[in-house]
């Protein structure tokens, strides 16, 4: 593997597409994995053998003992949460010493950010965004406002205490003006923060120089995006989005490196669509079919446990995501969840109430909420694909569905996941990224259309 084989993985829908599994698979051959956006709003699940790791901040590559992990400047970090996550990894037998590094430029989330997030959501009532309640928006807001705290302070606990105390006092004054919000106990919060700082200070390291060094030494890098294109602060269904950018460009900005180091972009998408939280969702199914997808796909949030909204694959939104994020190839997950359906629908265009056609995701959420999808129907395969590992084993109708999605979206599907475990995966086609995946997954990986 040469550094040219660096790859950037982003979510191609509204998050929860299964990026954790894809990153975990690839980490077998990628010695360096970087998280570049968001915070512990993300929930990346990695399963192998009978073990399950729920990761929120640490890159999914961490479960491979020879992978070095970086948390880049564009992330927002809740220090005690990061300590707890590292401790959980240790408890599960994963040694992390010398393998996890945090950018001193990352922003810190304080308990008051979380309290403000919750109080604002409460105040919004029916118009709430449905955030994860983790303080992500308020922390990014403070960063943009240039009053937030950054991770370099973790190395100077006295200064950290002073600055955290002052910012939290300001936050508490804001909380006093929000109905039903209680002030945060600043003394207790500072004590917890300072304790976490002691653990995290040794992890501080500038990420850009490290990555340039890895690239120069011939080590390929895997950039692991969180959330998805439709939750991007600029290109997602604003305002029902997260507060970071989920696009590959964010990886370069967050790490402070040339975009030329990012490599090709793989968009992870589900064979259908899910969304958590509020906001327009044109192909949402509020019926027994949607319930079936939720149940069979175990569509409940890793971070909040909330049931996810489920719907048909939306080719309009997928094309939009491919263009906005420069996605070169798709890793399609959860194909097996569709196994029992006799008919599978795919949205190929949107129609406004006045009959106007739209073939993209509009900027205005009210317009998006008003569209009616125009569906095309595909025959279901009504056979088990769960656990299949070779594309040649797929029923003809499943192969037809994959080829149909490729035609609709315009980029190849190079990887198909048929279950939560590492081995329940197939490589497909002979696109250079598919060949790269096959190499990573070893000789056992089949390549076939
Ligand atoms: P926040 O990122 O907590 O501010 O939440 C903003 C929106 O992004 C809400 O609709 C969340 O449900 C959604 N969101 C944030 N993180 C994730 C994720 O990792 N998966 C899916 N949705 C997410």
Coordinates of N, CA and C in Angstrom, one line a residue, residues 41-177:
X41 N -21.6 13.1 19.2 CA -22.9 12.9 18.6 C -22.9 11.7 17.7
X42 N -21.7 11.3 17.2 CA -21.5 10.2 16.3 C -21.6 8.9 17.1
X43 N -22.0 7.8 16.5 CA -21.9 6.5 17.1 C -21.5 5.5 16.1
X44 N -20.3 5.1 16.2 CA -19.8 4.1 15.2 C -19.7 2.8 15.8
X45 N -20.3 1.8 15.2 CA -20.3 0.5 15.9 C -19.4 -0.5 15.1
X46 N -18.5 -1.1 15.8 CA -17.6 -2.1 15.2 C -17.9 -3.5 15.8
X47 N -18.1 -4.5 15.0 CA -18.4 -5.8 15.5 C -17.4 -6.8 14.9
X48 N -16.7 -7.6 15.7 CA -16.0 -8.7 15.2 C -16.0 -9.8 16.2
X49 N -15.9 -11.1 15.7 CA -16.2 -12.3 16.5 C -17.5 -12.0 17.2
X50 N -17.4 -12.2 18.6 CA -18.7 -11.9 19.3 C -18.5 -10.6 20.1
X51 N -17.6 -9.7 19.6 CA -17.4 -8.5 20.4 C -18.0 -7.3 19.6
X52 N -18.4 -6.3 20.4 CA -19.1 -5.1 19.9 C -18.5 -3.9 20.5
X53 N -18.0 -3.0 19.7 CA -17.4 -1.7 20.2 C -18.3 -0.6 19.8
X54 N -18.8 0.2 20.7 CA -19.5 1.4 20.3 C -18.6 2.6 20.5
X55 N -18.2 3.2 19.4 CA -17.2 4.3 19.4 C -17.9 5.6 19.1
X56 N -17.6 6.7 19.8 CA -18.2 8.0 19.6 C -17.2 9.0 19.2
X57 N -16.0 9.0 19.7 CA -15.0 10.0 19.5 C -13.8 9.4 18.8
X58 N -13.4 8.3 19.3 CA -12.1 7.6 18.8 C -12.4 7.0 17.5
X59 N -11.5 7.2 16.5 CA -11.7 6.6 15.2 C -11.9 5.1 15.3
X60 N -12.7 4.6 14.3 CA -13.1 3.1 14.4 C -11.9 2.2 14.1
X61 N -10.8 2.8 13.6 CA -9.6 1.9 13.4 C -9.0 1.5 14.7
X62 N -9.4 2.0 15.8 CA -8.6 1.8 17.1 C -8.6 0.3 17.5
X63 N -9.6 -0.5 17.0 CA -9.7 -1.9 17.5 C -8.6 -2.7 16.9
X64 N -7.9 -2.2 15.8 CA -6.7 -2.9 15.3 C -5.5 -2.4 16.0
X65 N -4.7 -3.3 16.6 CA -3.7 -2.8 17.6 C -2.6 -2.1 16.9
X66 N -2.4 -2.2 15.6 CA -1.3 -1.4 15.0 C -1.7 -0.2 14.3
X67 N -2.9 0.3 14.5 CA -3.4 1.5 13.9 C -3.2 2.7 14.8
X68 N -2.7 3.8 14.2 CA -2.5 5.1 15.0 C -3.7 6.0 14.7
X69 N -4.4 6.5 15.7 CA -5.6 7.3 15.5 C -5.4 8.7 15.9
X70 N -6.0 9.6 15.1 CA -5.9 11.0 15.4 C -7.4 11.6 15.4
X71 N -7.5 12.6 16.3 CA -8.8 13.3 16.4 C -8.4 14.8 16.0
X72 N -8.9 15.2 14.9 CA -8.3 16.4 14.3 C -9.0 17.7 14.8
X73 N -8.5 18.9 14.3 CA -8.8 20.2 14.9 C -10.3 20.5 14.7
X74 N -10.9 20.0 13.7 CA -12.3 20.3 13.4 C -13.3 19.6 14.3
X75 N -12.8 18.8 15.2 CA -13.7 18.0 16.1 C -14.1 18.8 17.4
X76 N -15.1 18.5 18.0 CA -15.5 19.1 19.3 C -15.4 17.9 20.3
X77 N -14.7 18.1 21.4 CA -14.3 17.0 22.3 C -14.9 17.3 23.7
X78 N -15.6 16.4 24.3 CA -16.0 16.4 25.7 C -14.9 15.7 26.4
X79 N -14.1 16.4 27.2 CA -12.9 15.6 27.7 C -13.3 14.4 28.6
X80 N -14.2 14.6 29.6 CA -14.4 13.4 30.4 C -15.0 12.3 29.6
X81 N -15.8 12.6 28.6 CA -16.4 11.6 27.7 C -15.3 10.8 27.0
X82 N -14.3 11.6 26.5 CA -13.2 10.9 25.8 C -12.4 10.0 26.7
X83 N -12.2 10.4 28.0 CA -11.5 9.6 28.9 C -12.3 8.3 29.2
X84 N -13.6 8.5 29.3 CA -14.5 7.3 29.6 C -14.4 6.3 28.4
X85 N -14.4 6.9 27.2 CA -14.4 6.0 26.0 C -13.1 5.2 25.9
X86 N -12.0 5.9 26.2 CA -10.7 5.2 26.2 C -10.6 4.2 27.3
X87 N -11.2 4.5 28.5 CA -11.3 3.5 29.6 C -12.1 2.3 29.2
X88 N -13.2 2.5 28.4 CA -14.0 1.4 28.0 C -13.3 0.5 27.0
X89 N -12.5 1.2 26.2 CA -11.6 0.4 25.2 C -10.7 -0.5 26.0
X90 N -10.0 0.1 27.0 CA -9.1 -0.7 27.8 C -9.8 -1.9 28.5
X91 N -11.0 -1.6 29.0 CA -11.8 -2.7 29.7 C -12.1 -3.8 28.7
X92 N -12.2 -3.4 27.4 CA -12.5 -4.4 26.4 C -11.2 -5.0 25.8
X93 N -10.1 -4.7 26.4 CA -8.9 -5.4 26.0 C -8.1 -4.7 24.9
X94 N -8.5 -3.4 24.6 CA -7.8 -2.7 23.5 C -6.8 -1.7 24.2
X95 N -5.5 -2.0 23.9 CA -4.5 -1.1 24.5 C -4.4 0.2 23.5
X96 N -4.4 1.3 24.1 CA -4.4 2.6 23.3 C -3.1 3.4 23.5
X97 N -2.3 3.0 24.4 CA -1.1 3.9 24.7 C -0.3 4.2 23.5
X98 N 0.0 5.4 23.2 CA 0.8 5.8 22.1 C 0.1 5.7 20.7
X99 N -1.2 5.4 20.8 CA -2.0 5.2 19.5 C -3.1 6.2 19.3
X100 N -3.4 7.0 20.3 CA -4.5 8.0 20.1 C -3.9 9.4 20.4
X101 N -4.1 10.3 19.4 CA -3.6 11.6 19.5 C -4.7 12.6 19.3
X102 N -4.7 13.7 20.0 CA -5.7 14.7 19.9 C -5.1 16.1 19.5
X103 N -5.7 16.7 18.5 CA -5.2 18.0 18.1 C -5.4 19.1 19.2
X104 N -4.3 19.8 19.5 CA -4.5 20.9 20.5 C -5.4 22.0 20.0
X105 N -5.8 21.9 18.7 CA -6.7 22.9 18.1 C -8.2 22.5 18.1
X106 N -8.4 21.3 18.6 CA -9.8 20.8 18.7 C -10.6 21.7 19.7
X107 N -11.9 21.8 19.6 CA -12.6 22.6 20.5 C -13.2 21.7 21.7
X108 N -13.3 22.3 22.8 CA -13.8 21.6 24.0 C -15.3 21.8 24.2
X109 N -16.0 20.7 24.5 CA -17.4 20.8 24.9 C -17.4 20.8 26.4
X110 N -18.2 21.7 27.0 CA -18.3 21.8 28.4 C -19.8 21.4 28.8
X111 N -20.0 21.0 30.1 CA -21.4 20.6 30.4 C -22.4 21.7 30.2
X112 N -22.0 22.9 30.2 CA -22.9 24.0 29.9 C -23.3 24.0 28.5
X113 N -22.5 23.6 27.6 CA -22.9 23.5 26.2 C -24.0 22.5 26.0
X114 N -23.9 21.4 26.8 CA -24.9 20.4 26.7 C -26.2 20.9 27.3
X115 N -26.1 21.7 28.4 CA -27.3 22.2 29.0 C -28.0 23.2 28.1
X116 N -27.2 24.0 27.4 CA -27.8 25.0 26.4 C -28.4 24.3 25.3
X117 N -27.8 23.2 24.8 CA -28.3 22.4 23.7 C -29.7 21.9 24.1
X118 N -29.8 21.4 25.3 CA -31.1 20.8 25.7 C -32.1 21.9 25.9
X119 N -31.7 23.0 26.5 CA -32.7 24.1 26.8 C -33.2 24.7 25.5
X120 N -32.3 24.9 24.5 CA -32.7 25.4 23.3 C -33.7 24.5 22.5
X121 N -33.4 23.2 22.6 CA -34.3 22.3 21.9 C -35.7 22.3 22.6
X122 N -35.7 22.4 23.9 CA -37.0 22.5 24.7 C -37.7 23.7 24.2
X123 N -37.0 24.9 24.1 CA -37.6 26.1 23.8 C -38.2 26.1 22.3
X124 N -37.6 25.3 21.5 CA -38.1 25.3 20.1 C -39.4 24.5 19.9
X125 N -39.7 23.7 20.9 CA -40.9 22.9 20.9 C -41.0 22.1 19.6
X126 N -42.1 22.2 18.9 CA -42.3 21.4 17.7 C -41.3 21.6 16.6
X127 N -40.7 22.8 16.7 CA -39.7 23.1 15.6 C -38.3 22.6 16.0
X128 N -38.2 21.8 17.0 CA -36.8 21.3 17.5 C -36.1 20.5 16.4
X129 N -34.8 20.6 16.5 CA -34.0 20.0 15.5 C -33.8 18.5 15.7
X130 N -34.0 18.1 17.0 CA -33.9 16.7 17.4 C -32.4 16.4 17.5
X131 N -31.6 17.3 18.1 CA -30.2 17.1 18.3 C -29.9 15.9 19.2
X132 N -28.7 15.5 19.2 CA -28.3 14.4 20.2 C -28.2 14.8 21.6
X133 N -28.3 16.2 21.8 CA -28.2 16.7 23.2 C -26.8 16.7 23.7
X134 N -25.8 16.6 22.9 CA -24.5 16.5 23.4 C -23.7 17.8 23.4
X135 N -24.4 18.9 23.1 CA -23.7 20.2 23.1 C -22.9 20.5 21.9
X136 N -23.2 19.8 20.8 CA -22.3 20.0 19.6 C -22.5 21.4 19.0
X137 N -23.8 21.8 18.8 CA -24.1 23.1 18.2 C -23.5 24.2 19.0
X138 N -23.8 24.3 20.3 CA -23.3 25.4 21.2 C -21.8 25.4 21.2
X139 N -21.1 24.3 21.1 CA -19.6 24.3 21.2 C -19.1 24.8 19.9
X140 N -19.7 24.4 18.7 CA -19.2 25.0 17.4 C -19.6 26.5 17.4
X141 N -20.7 26.8 18.0 CA -21.1 28.3 18.0 C -20.0 29.1 18.7
X142 N -19.6 28.6 19.9 CA -18.6 29.3 20.7 C -17.3 29.4 19.9
X143 N -17.0 28.3 19.2 CA -15.7 28.4 18.4 C -15.8 29.4 17.3
X144 N -17.0 29.5 16.6 CA -17.2 30.5 15.6 C -17.2 31.9 16.2
X145 N -17.7 32.0 17.4 CA -17.8 33.3 18.1 C -16.4 33.7 18.7
X146 N -15.5 32.8 18.6 CA -14.1 33.0 19.1 C -14.0 33.2 20.6
X147 N -14.9 32.5 21.3 CA -14.8 32.5 22.8 C -14.7 31.1 23.4
X148 N -14.7 30.1 22.5 CA -14.6 28.7 22.9 C -13.2 28.3 23.5
X149 N -13.1 27.2 24.2 CA -11.9 26.7 24.7 C -11.3 25.6 23.7
X150 N -10.0 25.6 23.6 CA -9.4 24.6 22.7 C -8.6 23.6 23.5
X151 N -8.3 22.5 22.9 CA -7.7 21.4 23.6 C -6.3 21.7 24.1
X152 N -5.6 22.6 23.6 CA -4.2 22.9 24.1 C -4.3 23.3 25.6
X153 N -5.4 23.8 26.0 CA -5.6 24.1 27.5 C -5.5 22.9 28.4
X154 N -5.7 21.7 27.8 CA -5.7 20.5 28.7 C -4.3 20.4 29.2
X155 N -3.3 21.0 28.6 CA -1.9 20.8 29.1 C -1.5 21.8 30.2
X156 N -2.5 22.8 30.5 CA -2.2 23.8 31.5 C -3.5 23.9 32.4
X157 N -3.5 23.0 33.4 CA -4.8 22.8 34.1 C -5.2 24.1 34.9
X158 N -4.2 24.9 35.3 CA -4.6 26.1 36.1 C -5.3 27.1 35.1
X159 N -4.7 27.2 34.0 CA -5.3 28.1 33.0 C -6.7 27.6 32.5
X160 N -6.7 26.3 32.3 CA -7.9 25.6 31.9 C -9.1 25.9 32.9
X161 N -8.7 25.8 34.2 CA -9.8 26.0 35.2 C -10.3 27.4 35.2
X162 N -9.4 28.4 35.0 CA -9.8 29.8 35.0 C -10.6 30.0 33.8
X163 N -10.2 29.6 32.6 CA -10.9 29.9 31.4 C -12.3 29.2 31.4
X164 N -12.3 27.9 31.8 CA -13.5 27.1 31.8 C -14.5 27.8 32.8
X165 N -14.0 28.2 34.0 CA -14.9 28.8 35.0 C -15.6 30.1 34.4
X166 N -14.7 30.9 33.7 CA -15.3 32.1 33.2 C -16.3 31.9 32.1
X167 N -16.0 30.9 31.2 CA -16.9 30.6 30.1 C -18.2 30.0 30.6
X168 N -18.1 29.1 31.6 CA -19.3 28.5 32.1 C -20.2 29.5 32.9
X169 N -19.5 30.5 33.5 CA -20.3 31.5 34.2 C -21.1 32.3 33.2
X170 N -20.5 32.5 32.0 CA -21.2 33.2 31.0 C -22.4 32.4 30.5
X171 N -22.1 31.1 30.3 CA -23.1 30.1 29.8 C -24.3 30.1 30.8
X172 N -23.9 30.1 32.1 CA -25.0 30.0 33.1 C -25.9 31.2 33.1
X173 N -25.3 32.4 32.8 CA -26.2 33.6 32.6 C -27.1 33.4 31.4
X174 N -26.6 32.8 30.4 CA -27.5 32.5 29.2 C -28.6 31.5 29.6
X175 N -28.2 30.5 30.3 CA -29.2 29.5 30.7 C -30.3 30.1 31.6
X176 N -29.9 31.1 32.4 CA -30.9 31.7 33.2 C -32.1 32.4 32.4
X177 N -31.7 32.7 31.2 CA -32.8 33.3 30.3 C -33.6 32.3 29.5

